JSON list of C-alpha atoms in Angstrom, two decimals:
[
{"chain": "U", "resi": 1, "resn": "VAL", "atom": "CA", "xyz": [0.00, 0.00, 0.00]},
{"chain": "U", "resi": 2, "resn": "HIS", "atom": "CA", "xyz": [1.41, 3.40, -0.96]},
{"chain": "U", "resi": 3, "resn": "GLY", "atom": "CA", "xyz": [2.74, 5.40, 1.97]},
{"chain": "U", "resi": 4, "resn": "THR", "atom": "CA", "xyz": [2.92, 2.48, 4.40]},
{"chain": "U", "resi": 5, "resn": "THR", "atom": "CA", "xyz": [5.64, 0.04, 5.33]},
{"chain": "U", "resi": 6, "resn": "GLN", "atom": "CA", "xyz": [4.69, -3.60, 5.63]},
{"chain": "U", "resi": 7, "resn": "ARG", "atom": "CA", "xyz": [6.46, -5.79, 8.13]},
{"chain": "U", "resi": 8, "resn": "PRO", "atom": "CA", "xyz": [8.46, -8.44, 6.23]},
{"chain": "U", "resi": 9, "resn": "VAL", "atom": "CA", "xyz": [7.70, -12.10, 6.82]},
{"chain": "U", "resi": 10, "resn": "MET", "atom": "CA", "xyz": [10.68, -13.68, 8.56]},
{"chain": "U", "resi": 11, "resn": "LEU", "atom": "CA", "xyz": [11.30, -17.13, 7.13]},
{"chain": "U", "resi": 12, "resn": "GLU", "atom": "CA", "xyz": [13.16, -19.74, 9.10]},
{"chain": "U", "resi": 13, "resn": "TYR", "atom": "CA", "xyz": [16.14, -21.14, 7.24]},
{"chain": "U", "resi": 14, "resn": "GLY", "atom": "CA", "xyz": [15.15, -23.72, 4.64]},
{"chain": "U", "resi": 15, "resn": "GLN", "atom": "CA", "xyz": [11.40, -23.32, 5.21]},
{"chain": "U", "resi": 16, "resn": "SER", "atom": "CA", "xyz": [8.58, -22.24, 2.93]},
{"chain": "U", "resi": 17, "resn": "PRO", "atom": "CA", "xyz": [6.21, -19.44, 4.05]},
{"chain": "U", "resi": 18, "resn": "LEU", "atom": "CA", "xyz": [3.48, -22.02, 4.74]},
{"chain": "U", "resi": 19, "resn": "GLN", "atom": "CA", "xyz": [5.80, -24.15, 6.86]},
{"chain": "U", "resi": 20, "resn": "THR", "atom": "CA", "xyz": [7.02, -21.10, 8.77]},
{"chain": "U", "resi": 21, "resn": "GLU", "atom": "CA", "xyz": [3.44, -20.08, 9.55]},
{"chain": "U", "resi": 22, "resn": "LEU", "atom": "CA", "xyz": [2.61, -23.58, 10.81]},
{"chain": "U", "resi": 23, "resn": "ALA", "atom": "CA", "xyz": [5.68, -23.54, 13.03]},
{"chain": "U", "resi": 24, "resn": "ARG", "atom": "CA", "xyz": [4.65, -20.13, 14.42]},
{"chain": "U", "resi": 25, "resn": "LEU", "atom": "CA", "xyz": [1.15, -21.38, 15.26]},
{"chain": "U", "resi": 26, "resn": "ARG", "atom": "CA", "xyz": [2.62, -24.46, 16.92]},
{"chain": "U", "resi": 27, "resn": "ARG", "atom": "CA", "xyz": [4.86, -22.28, 19.11]},
{"chain": "U", "resi": 28, "resn": "ILE", "atom": "CA", "xyz": [1.85, -20.19, 20.13]},
{"chain": "U", "resi": 29, "resn": "ARG", "atom": "CA", "xyz": [-0.08, -23.31, 21.15]},
{"chain": "U", "resi": 30, "resn": "ARG", "atom": "CA", "xyz": [2.86, -24.63, 23.15]},
{"chain": "U", "resi": 31, "resn": "ALA", "atom": "CA", "xyz": [3.29, -21.28, 24.88]},
{"chain": "U", "resi": 32, "resn": "GLY", "atom": "CA", "xyz": [-0.40, -21.29, 25.76]},
{"chain": "U", "resi": 33, "resn": "VAL", "atom": "CA", "xyz": [-0.19, -24.79, 27.21]},
{"chain": "U", "resi": 34, "resn": "LEU", "atom": "CA", "xyz": [2.89, -23.90, 29.26]},
{"chain": "U", "resi": 35, "resn": "ALA", "atom": "CA", "xyz": [1.30, -20.68, 30.54]},
{"chain": "U", "resi": 36, "resn": "GLY", "atom": "CA", "xyz": [-1.91, -22.46, 31.47]},
{"chain": "U", "resi": 37, "resn": "SER", "atom": "CA", "xyz": [-0.01, -25.26, 33.21]},
{"chain": "U", "resi": 38, "resn": "GLY", "atom": "CA", "xyz": [2.05, -22.72, 35.13]},
{"chain": "U", "resi": 39, "resn": "LEU", "atom": "CA", "xyz": [-1.02, -20.84, 36.32]},
{"chain": "U", "resi": 40, "resn": "LEU", "atom": "CA", "xyz": [-2.73, -24.08, 37.36]},
{"chain": "U", "resi": 41, "resn": "ALA", "atom": "CA", "xyz": [0.34, -25.29, 39.23]},
{"chain": "U", "resi": 42, "resn": "GLY", "atom": "CA", "xyz": [0.65, -21.94, 40.99]},
{"chain": "U", "resi": 43, "resn": "ALA", "atom": "CA", "xyz": [-3.01, -21.95, 42.02]},
{"chain": "U", "resi": 44, "resn": "LEU", "atom": "CA", "xyz": [-2.74, -25.50, 43.35]},
{"chain": "U", "resi": 45, "resn": "GLY", "atom": "CA", "xyz": [0.43, -24.62, 45.25]},
{"chain": "U", "resi": 46, "resn": "VAL", "atom": "CA", "xyz": [-1.26, -21.66, 46.94]},
{"chain": "U", "resi": 47, "resn": "SER", "atom": "CA", "xyz": [-4.33, -23.75, 47.76]},
{"chain": "U", "resi": 48, "resn": "ILE", "atom": "CA", "xyz": [-2.23, -26.49, 49.35]},
{"chain": "U", "resi": 49, "resn": "SER", "atom": "CA", "xyz": [0.03, -24.10, 51.29]},
{"chain": "U", "resi": 50, "resn": "THR", "atom": "CA", "xyz": [-2.93, -22.19, 52.72]},
{"chain": "U", "resi": 51, "resn": "GLY", "atom": "CA", "xyz": [-4.72, -25.38, 53.68]},
{"chain": "U", "resi": 52, "resn": "MET", "atom": "CA", "xyz": [-7.60, -24.78, 51.30]},
{"chain": "U", "resi": 53, "resn": "VAL", "atom": "CA", "xyz": [-6.92, -28.10, 49.56]},
{"chain": "U", "resi": 54, "resn": "ASP", "atom": "CA", "xyz": [-5.32, -31.23, 51.01]},
{"chain": "U", "resi": 55, "resn": "ALA", "atom": "CA", "xyz": [-2.34, -32.49, 49.00]},
{"chain": "U", "resi": 56, "resn": "SER", "atom": "CA", "xyz": [-3.71, -36.02, 48.86]},
{"chain": "U", "resi": 57, "resn": "THR", "atom": "CA", "xyz": [-6.87, -34.83, 47.11]},
{"chain": "U", "resi": 58, "resn": "ILE", "atom": "CA", "xyz": [-4.65, -33.51, 44.32]},
{"chain": "U", "resi": 59, "resn": "LEU", "atom": "CA", "xyz": [-1.98, -36.20, 44.10]},
{"chain": "U", "resi": 60, "resn": "ILE", "atom": "CA", "xyz": [-4.33, -39.20, 44.01]},
{"chain": "U", "resi": 61, "resn": "PRO", "atom": "CA", "xyz": [-6.39, -37.97, 41.01]},
{"chain": "U", "resi": 62, "resn": "CYS", "atom": "CA", "xyz": [-3.20, -36.95, 39.22]},
{"chain": "U", "resi": 63, "resn": "MET", "atom": "CA", "xyz": [-1.72, -40.42, 39.73]},
{"chain": "U", "resi": 64, "resn": "MET", "atom": "CA", "xyz": [-4.94, -42.02, 38.53]},
{"chain": "U", "resi": 65, "resn": "ALA", "atom": "CA", "xyz": [-5.03, -39.77, 35.46]},
{"chain": "U", "resi": 66, "resn": "SER", "atom": "CA", "xyz": [-1.41, -40.64, 34.66]},
{"chain": "U", "resi": 67, "resn": "GLY", "atom": "CA", "xyz": [-2.17, -44.35, 34.95]},
{"chain": "U", "resi": 68, "resn": "ILE", "atom": "CA", "xyz": [-5.21, -44.04, 32.71]},
{"chain": "U", "resi": 69, "resn": "ALA", "atom": "CA", "xyz": [-3.22, -42.06, 30.13]},
{"chain": "U", "resi": 70, "resn": "PHE", "atom": "CA", "xyz": [-0.48, -44.70, 30.12]},
{"chain": "U", "resi": 71, "resn": "ALA", "atom": "CA", "xyz": [-2.99, -47.54, 29.79]},
{"chain": "U", "resi": 72, "resn": "TYR", "atom": "CA", "xyz": [-4.77, -45.65, 27.01]},
{"chain": "U", "resi": 73, "resn": "SER", "atom": "CA", "xyz": [-1.59, -45.18, 25.02]},
{"chain": "U", "resi": 74, "resn": "ARG", "atom": "CA", "xyz": [-0.62, -48.82, 25.47]},
{"chain": "U", "resi": 75, "resn": "SER", "atom": "CA", "xyz": [-4.09, -50.07, 24.52]},
{"chain": "U", "resi": 76, "resn": "HIS", "atom": "CA", "xyz": [-3.80, -48.34, 21.16]},
{"chain": "U", "resi": 77, "resn": "ASP", "atom": "CA", "xyz": [-0.75, -50.32, 20.13]},
{"chain": "U", "resi": 78, "resn": "GLU", "atom": "CA", "xyz": [-1.54, -52.72, 17.28]},
{"chain": "U", "resi": 79, "resn": "PRO", "atom": "CA", "xyz": [0.60, -55.86, 17.67]},
{"chain": "U", "resi": 80, "resn": "ARG", "atom": "CA", "xyz": [-1.33, -57.94, 15.14]},
{"chain": "U", "resi": 81, "resn": "PRO", "atom": "CA", "xyz": [0.06, -58.38, 11.63]},
{"chain": "U", "resi": 82, "resn": "PRO", "atom": "CA", "xyz": [-1.92, -56.91, 8.72]},
{"chain": "U", "resi": 83, "resn": "LEU", "atom": "CA", "xyz": [-4.03, -59.12, 6.50]},
{"chain": "U", "resi": 84, "resn": "PRO", "atom": "CA", "xyz": [-2.23, -60.60, 3.47]},
{"chain": "U", "resi": 85, "resn": "THR", "atom": "CA", "xyz": [-2.43, -58.63, 0.24]},
{"chain": "U", "resi": 86, "resn": "SER", "atom": "CA", "xyz": [-4.23, -61.61, -1.31]},
{"chain": "U", "resi": 87, "resn": "ASP", "atom": "CA", "xyz": [-7.30, -60.60, 0.74]},
{"chain": "U", "resi": 88, "resn": "PHE", "atom": "CA", "xyz": [-7.61, -57.45, -1.38]},
{"chain": "U", "resi": 89, "resn": "GLU", "atom": "CA", "xyz": [-7.79, -56.49, -5.03]},
{"chain": "U", "resi": 90, "resn": "VAL", "atom": "CA", "xyz": [-7.03, -53.21, -6.78]},
{"chain": "U", "resi": 91, "resn": "LYS", "atom": "CA", "xyz": [-9.35, -52.47, -9.70]},
{"chain": "U", "resi": 92, "resn": "THR", "atom": "CA", "xyz": [-11.54, -49.72, -11.14]},
{"chain": "U", "resi": 93, "resn": "SER", "atom": "CA", "xyz": [-13.53, -47.99, -8.41]},
{"chain": "U", "resi": 94, "resn": "LEU", "atom": "CA", "xyz": [-17.32, -48.09, -8.35]},
{"chain": "U", "resi": 95, "resn": "ILE", "atom": "CA", "xyz": [-17.28, -44.41, -7.35]},
{"chain": "U", "resi": 96, "resn": "PRO", "atom": "CA", "xyz": [-17.66, -42.17, -10.41]},
{"chain": "U", "resi": 97, "resn": "GLU", "atom": "CA", "xyz": [-14.42, -40.47, -11.52]},
{"chain": "U", "resi": 98, "resn": "ALA", "atom": "CA", "xyz": [-12.48, -41.97, -8.62]},
{"chain": "U", "resi": 99, "resn": "GLY", "atom": "CA", "xyz": [-9.98, -43.94, -10.70]},
{"chain": "U", "resi": 100, "resn": "MET", "atom": "CA", "xyz": [-8.78, -47.14, -9.07]},
{"chain": "U", "resi": 101, "resn": "GLY", "atom": "CA", "xyz": [-10.08, -48.49, -5.77]},
{"chain": "U", "resi": 102, "resn": "LEU", "atom": "CA", "xyz": [-9.47, -51.24, -3.22]},
{"chain": "U", "resi": 103, "resn": "PHE", "atom": "CA", "xyz": [-11.83, -54.22, -2.95]},
{"chain": "U", "resi": 104, "resn": "ALA", "atom": "CA", "xyz": [-12.16, -57.12, -0.52]},
{"chain": "U", "resi": 105, "resn": "SER", "atom": "CA", "xyz": [-11.33, -60.54, -1.99]},
{"chain": "U", "resi": 106, "resn": "THR", "atom": "CA", "xyz": [-12.63, -62.37, 1.07]},
{"chain": "U", "resi": 107, "resn": "ARG", "atom": "CA", "xyz": [-15.19, -61.78, 3.81]},
{"chain": "U", "resi": 108, "resn": "LEU", "atom": "CA", "xyz": [-14.01, -59.32, 6.45]},
{"chain": "U", "resi": 109, "resn": "VAL", "atom": "CA", "xyz": [-15.64, -59.39, 9.87]},
{"chain": "U", "resi": 110, "resn": "GLU", "atom": "CA", "xyz": [-16.54, -56.18, 11.70]},
{"chain": "U", "resi": 111, "resn": "GLY", "atom": "CA", "xyz": [-13.62, -54.94, 13.80]},
{"chain": "U", "resi": 112, "resn": "THR", "atom": "CA", "xyz": [-10.99, -56.78, 11.76]},
{"chain": "U", "resi": 113, "resn": "TYR", "atom": "CA", "xyz": [-7.61, -55.07, 11.67]},
{"chain": "U", "resi": 114, "resn": "LEU", "atom": "CA", "xyz": [-6.86, -54.65, 7.96]},
{"chain": "U", "resi": 115, "resn": "PHE", "atom": "CA", "xyz": [-3.53, -52.88, 7.50]},
{"chain": "U", "resi": 116, "resn": "GLU", "atom": "CA", "xyz": [-1.71, -49.67, 8.27]},
{"chain": "U", "resi": 117, "resn": "TYR", "atom": "CA", "xyz": [-0.90, -46.72, 6.06]},
{"chain": "U", "resi": 118, "resn": "ASP", "atom": "CA", "xyz": [2.58, -47.32, 4.64]},
{"chain": "U", "resi": 119, "resn": "GLY", "atom": "CA", "xyz": [4.94, -45.19, 2.61]},
{"chain": "U", "resi": 120, "resn": "ASP", "atom": "CA", "xyz": [7.87, -42.84, 3.00]},
{"chain": "U", "resi": 121, "resn": "ARG", "atom": "CA", "xyz": [7.95, -41.47, 6.54]},
{"chain": "U", "resi": 122, "resn": "LEU", "atom": "CA", "xyz": [8.82, -37.78, 6.37]},
{"chain": "U", "resi": 123, "resn": "THR", "atom": "CA", "xyz": [9.59, -35.06, 8.86]},
{"chain": "U", "resi": 124, "resn": "GLU", "atom": "CA", "xyz": [7.81, -31.74, 8.45]},
{"chain": "U", "resi": 125, "resn": "SER", "atom": "CA", "xyz": [10.84, -30.24, 6.69]},
{"chain": "U", "resi": 126, "resn": "GLU", "atom": "CA", "xyz": [11.08, -33.20, 4.32]},
{"chain": "U", "resi": 127, "resn": "TYR", "atom": "CA", "xyz": [7.36, -33.04, 3.59]},
{"chain": "U", "resi": 128, "resn": "TYR", "atom": "CA", "xyz": [7.38, -29.36, 2.62]},
{"chain": "U", "resi": 129, "resn": "ALA", "atom": "CA", "xyz": [10.56, -29.83, 0.63]},
{"chain": "U", "resi": 130, "resn": "ARG", "atom": "CA", "xyz": [8.71, -32.46, -1.41]},
{"chain": "U", "resi": 131, "resn": "TYR", "atom": "CA", "xyz": [5.35, -30.63, -1.46]},
{"chain": "U", "resi": 132, "resn": "PRO", "atom": "CA", "xyz": [5.97, -26.86, -1.04]},
{"chain": "U", "resi": 133, "resn": "THR", "atom": "CA", "xyz": [2.24, -26.08, -1.21]},
{"chain": "U", "resi": 134, "resn": "GLY", "atom": "CA", "xyz": [1.36, -28.74, 1.37]},
{"chain": "U", "resi": 135, "resn": "GLN", "atom": "CA", "xyz": [-0.77, -30.63, -1.15]},
{"chain": "U", "resi": 136, "resn": "GLY", "atom": "CA", "xyz": [0.43, -34.23, -1.09]},
{"chain": "U", "resi": 137, "resn": "ARG", "atom": "CA", "xyz": [-2.53, -36.27, -2.33]},
{"chain": "U", "resi": 138, "resn": "TYR", "atom": "CA", "xyz": [-1.35, -39.53, -0.80]},
{"chain": "U", "resi": 139, "resn": "VAL", "atom": "CA", "xyz": [0.10, -38.09, 2.41]},
{"chain": "U", "resi": 140, "resn": "ALA", "atom": "CA", "xyz": [-1.31, -38.92, 5.84]},
{"chain": "U", "resi": 141, "resn": "GLU", "atom": "CA", "xyz": [-0.35, -36.60, 8.70]},
{"chain": "U", "resi": 142, "resn": "VAL", "atom": "CA", "xyz": [-0.22, -38.03, 12.21]},
{"chain": "U", "resi": 143, "resn": "ALA", "atom": "CA", "xyz": [0.13, -35.46, 14.98]},
{"chain": "U", "resi": 144, "resn": "THR", "atom": "CA", "xyz": [2.02, -36.84, 17.99]},
{"chain": "U", "resi": 145, "resn": "ILE", "atom": "CA", "xyz": [3.16, -35.45, 21.32]},
{"chain": "U", "resi": 146, "resn": "GLY", "atom": "CA", "xyz": [6.36, -34.47, 19.54]},
{"chain": "U", "resi": 147, "resn": "ALA", "atom": "CA", "xyz": [6.71, -33.44, 15.92]},
{"chain": "U", "resi": 148, "resn": "PRO", "atom": "CA", "xyz": [4.10, -34.52, 13.36]},
{"chain": "U", "resi": 149, "resn": "VAL", "atom": "CA", "xyz": [4.83, -37.50, 11.13]},
{"chain": "U", "resi": 150, "resn": "TYR", "atom": "CA", "xyz": [3.97, -37.45, 7.43]},
{"chain": "U", "resi": 151, "resn": "ILE", "atom": "CA", "xyz": [3.46, -40.78, 5.64]},
{"chain": "U", "resi": 152, "resn": "ASP", "atom": "CA", "xyz": [3.67, -40.44, 1.86]},
{"chain": "U", "resi": 153, "resn": "GLY", "atom": "CA", "xyz": [1.99, -43.30, 0.01]},
{"chain": "U", "resi": 154, "resn": "GLN", "atom": "CA", "xyz": [2.37, -41.83, -3.48]},
{"chain": "U", "resi": 155, "resn": "ASN", "atom": "CA", "xyz": [4.42, -44.83, -4.69]},
{"chain": "U", "resi": 156, "resn": "PRO", "atom": "CA", "xyz": [1.90, -47.31, -6.21]},
{"chain": "U", "resi": 157, "resn": "ASP", "atom": "CA", "xyz": [4.17, -50.29, -5.42]},
{"chain": "U", "resi": 158, "resn": "VAL", "atom": "CA", "xyz": [2.34, -52.27, -2.70]},
{"chain": "U", "resi": 159, "resn": "ASP", "atom": "CA", "xyz": [5.71, -53.37, -1.29]},
{"chain": "U", "resi": 160, "resn": "VAL", "atom": "CA", "xyz": [6.45, -49.70, -0.56]},
{"chain": "U", "resi": 161, "resn": "SER", "atom": "CA", "xyz": [3.10, -48.06, 0.15]},
{"chain": "U", "resi": 162, "resn": "GLY", "atom": "CA", "xyz": [0.89, -51.05, 0.96]},
{"chain": "U", "resi": 163, "resn": "MET", "atom": "CA", "xyz": [-2.81, -51.38, 0.20]},
{"chain": "U", "resi": 164, "resn": "ALA", "atom": "CA", "xyz": [-4.30, -48.47, 2.16]},
{"chain": "U", "resi": 165, "resn": "ARG", "atom": "CA", "xyz": [-3.29, -45.84, -0.40]},
{"chain": "U", "resi": 166, "resn": "TRP", "atom": "CA", "xyz": [-5.75, -47.36, -2.89]},
{"chain": "U", "resi": 167, "resn": "MET", "atom": "CA", "xyz": [-8.82, -46.69, -0.74]},
{"chain": "U", "resi": 168, "resn": "ASN", "atom": "CA", "xyz": [-11.15, -43.92, -1.85]},
{"chain": "U", "resi": 169, "resn": "SER", "atom": "CA", "xyz": [-13.19, -41.63, 0.38]},
{"chain": "U", "resi": 170, "resn": "LEU", "atom": "CA", "xyz": [-16.85, -41.52, 1.35]},
{"chain": "U", "resi": 171, "resn": "PRO", "atom": "CA", "xyz": [-18.57, -39.67, 4.22]},
{"chain": "U", "resi": 172, "resn": "THR", "atom": "CA", "xyz": [-18.27, -41.36, 7.61]},
{"chain": "U", "resi": 173, "resn": "GLY", "atom": "CA", "xyz": [-21.82, -42.71, 7.56]},
{"chain": "U", "resi": 174, "resn": "GLU", "atom": "CA", "xyz": [-21.31, -44.39, 4.19]},
{"chain": "U", "resi": 175, "resn": "CYS", "atom": "CA", "xyz": [-17.81, -45.85, 4.44]},
{"chain": "U", "resi": 176, "resn": "ASN", "atom": "CA", "xyz": [-16.96, -49.32, 5.79]},
{"chain": "U", "resi": 177, "resn": "VAL", "atom": "CA", "xyz": [-13.45, -48.68, 7.12]},
{"chain": "U", "resi": 178, "resn": "ARG", "atom": "CA", "xyz": [-12.27, -46.43, 9.93]},
{"chain": "U", "resi": 179, "resn": "LYS", "atom": "CA", "xyz": [-8.81, -45.08, 10.58]},
{"chain": "U", "resi": 180, "resn": "ARG", "atom": "CA", "xyz": [-7.07, -44.77, 13.93]},
{"chain": "U", "resi": 181, "resn": "LYS", "atom": "CA", "xyz": [-4.05, -42.54, 14.27]},
{"chain": "U", "resi": 182, "resn": "GLN", "atom": "CA", "xyz": [-1.56, -43.66, 16.91]},
{"chain": "U", "resi": 183, "resn": "ARG", "atom": "CA", "xyz": [-0.47, -40.45, 18.63]},
{"chain": "U", "resi": 184, "resn": "PHE", "atom": "CA", "xyz": [1.00, -41.87, 21.85]},
{"chain": "U", "resi": 185, "resn": "GLY", "atom": "CA", "xyz": [3.14, -44.75, 23.00]},
{"chain": "U", "resi": 186, "resn": "PRO", "atom": "CA", "xyz": [5.90, -46.70, 21.26]},
{"chain": "U", "resi": 187, "resn": "MET", "atom": "CA", "xyz": [3.97, -46.88, 17.97]},
{"chain": "U", "resi": 188, "resn": "ALA", "atom": "CA", "xyz": [3.24, -43.16, 17.73]},
{"chain": "U", "resi": 189, "resn": "GLY", "atom": "CA", "xyz": [3.14, -41.72, 14.24]},
{"chain": "U", "resi": 190, "resn": "ARG", "atom": "CA", "xyz": [1.31, -44.61, 12.58]},
{"chain": "U", "resi": 191, "resn": "MET", "atom": "CA", "xyz": [-2.20, -45.02, 11.19]},
{"chain": "U", "resi": 192, "resn": "PHE", "atom": "CA", "xyz": [-4.22, -48.25, 11.28]},
{"chain": "U", "resi": 193, "resn": "PHE", "atom": "CA", "xyz": [-7.44, -49.28, 9.52]},
{"chain": "U", "resi": 194, "resn": "TYR", "atom": "CA", "xyz": [-10.34, -51.45, 10.74]},
{"chain": "U", "resi": 195, "resn": "ALA", "atom": "CA", "xyz": [-13.56, -52.77, 9.26]},
{"chain": "U", "resi": 196, "resn": "THR", "atom": "CA", "xyz": [-16.55, -50.91, 10.72]},
{"chain": "U", "resi": 197, "resn": "ARG", "atom": "CA", "xyz": [-18.95, -53.70, 9.71]},
{"chain": "U", "resi": 198, "resn": "ASP", "atom": "CA", "xyz": [-18.95, -57.06, 7.95]},
{"chain": "U", "resi": 199, "resn": "ILE", "atom": "CA", "xyz": [-17.62, -56.61, 4.41]},
{"chain": "U", "resi": 200, "resn": "SER", "atom": "CA", "xyz": [-18.51, -59.02, 1.63]},
{"chain": "U", "resi": 201, "resn": "PRO", "atom": "CA", "xyz": [-16.12, -60.28, -1.07]},
{"chain": "U", "resi": 202, "resn": "GLY", "atom": "CA", "xyz": [-16.12, -57.88, -4.02]},
{"chain": "U", "resi": 203, "resn": "GLU", "atom": "CA", "xyz": [-17.15, -54.88, -1.90]},
{"chain": "U", "resi": 204, "resn": "GLU", "atom": "CA", "xyz": [-15.09, -51.70, -2.24]},
{"chain": "U", "resi": 205, "resn": "LEU", "atom": "CA", "xyz": [-13.29, -50.44, 0.86]},
{"chain": "U", "resi": 206, "resn": "THR", "atom": "CA", "xyz": [-13.67, -46.75, 1.69]},
{"chain": "U", "resi": 207, "resn": "PHE", "atom": "CA", "xyz": [-12.95, -44.43, 4.60]},
{"chain": "U", "resi": 208, "resn": "ASP", "atom": "CA", "xyz": [-13.51, -40.75, 5.32]},
{"chain": "U", "resi": 209, "resn": "TYR", "atom": "CA", "xyz": [-10.43, -38.70, 4.43]},
{"chain": "U", "resi": 210, "resn": "GLY", "atom": "CA", "xyz": [-11.73, -35.82, 6.55]},
{"chain": "U", "resi": 211, "resn": "ASN", "atom": "CA", "xyz": [-12.19, -32.12, 5.85]},
{"chain": "U", "resi": 212, "resn": "ASP", "atom": "CA", "xyz": [-8.55, -31.31, 6.58]},
{"chain": "U", "resi": 213, "resn": "TYR", "atom": "CA", "xyz": [-7.47, -33.42, 3.63]},
{"chain": "U", "resi": 214, "resn": "TRP", "atom": "CA", "xyz": [-9.81, -31.72, 1.19]},
{"chain": "U", "resi": 215, "resn": "ASP", "atom": "CA", "xyz": [-8.92, -28.28, 2.52]},
{"chain": "U", "resi": 216, "resn": "ALA", "atom": "CA", "xyz": [-5.23, -29.04, 1.95]},
{"chain": "U", "resi": 217, "resn": "ILE", "atom": "CA", "xyz": [-5.80, -30.34, -1.56]},
{"chain": "U", "resi": 218, "resn": "ASN", "atom": "CA", "xyz": [-8.01, -27.33, -2.37]},
{"chain": "U", "resi": 219, "resn": "ASP", "atom": "CA", "xyz": [-9.51, -29.11, -5.34]},
{"chain": "U", "resi": 220, "resn": "SER", "atom": "CA", "xyz": [-13.10, -28.03, -5.89]},
{"chain": "U", "resi": 221, "resn": "SER", "atom": "CA", "xyz": [-13.94, -30.92, -8.18]},
{"chain": "U", "resi": 222, "resn": "SER", "atom": "CA", "xyz": [-12.66, -33.49, -5.70]},
{"chain": "U", "resi": 223, "resn": "THR", "atom": "CA", "xyz": [-14.38, -31.74, -2.84]},
{"chain": "U", "resi": 224, "resn": "SER", "atom": "CA", "xyz": [-17.74, -31.84, -4.58]},
{"chain": "U", "resi": 225, "resn": "THR", "atom": "CA", "xyz": [-17.56, -35.61, -5.14]},
{"chain": "U", "resi": 226, "resn": "ASN", "atom": "CA", "xyz": [-15.56, -36.34, -1.98]},
{"chain": "U", "resi": 227, "resn": "THR", "atom": "CA", "xyz": [-13.44, -38.91, -3.80]},
{"chain": "U", "resi": 228, "resn": "THR", "atom": "CA", "xyz": [-9.85, -39.10, -4.89]},
{"chain": "U", "resi": 229, "resn": "THR", "atom": "CA", "xyz": [-8.02, -40.80, -7.70]},
{"chain": "U", "resi": 230, "resn": "GLY", "atom": "CA", "xyz": [-6.66, -44.14, -6.53]}
]
C-alpha cells in the first residue's frame, strides 16, 4: 500500500512461508499450554500451602489420570500383523471419476484389523521440501506429542506403500473402514485401519479422508464428489 511500510515475513532457514506459519502457530499453542499449566500449578500450590486443599486430594487424582493415560496409550498399540495382500484387489472404483479403488477378496468381519498406512515417513521439513504447497494427495499426517509425522503413500508399489493408499473416500456414515491414528506410546506416528462392519467379497473399501485433507488439496472438483483418484 502506498505510503505504508509492511512488516516483512521472517522465514526460518530452509522453510517455505506455509511451513514457517505452521511452526509459528505451533509455538503459540505450546506457549499457551505452558502458561496455562504454570497458572494451574501456581493456584494448586497456593491452595495447598494455605490449607484450602489437602495435598492427597490432588496427588491421588493426578496419579490415577497418569495411569489411565499410560494404559490408554498402550491399549492403542496394534501388535497384530496386517491381512495378506491376497485378501484385497485393486481395480476400477465403483465411485464415479475416482480412478482405481481397493476391494475385498474375502469376507471381512466387523472390527478386523486390515492394515496400516505405509509409505515414505517424512519429517515436516522433508514433507514441505517435497510438497511446497502442502498438497500431497497420498500423504497422511499423524500429529504426535512431539513433531508430526507425514506418511507419503504416493508410490503405487504395494511393497512400498501397501494397500491403504488405494482406498477412496466416502462420508463417515457411508464408508466401511475407519482409521485410527496412533499419537501416543511406542507406535506413535502410525495409522491403522479397521472394518466398521462385515464386508462381503467384491465390496469396495472406503474411509472418510476428513475435511482437513480436502482443505489441503483445495480441489473443488474433488471436494464436490468427496473422492480421490486411486
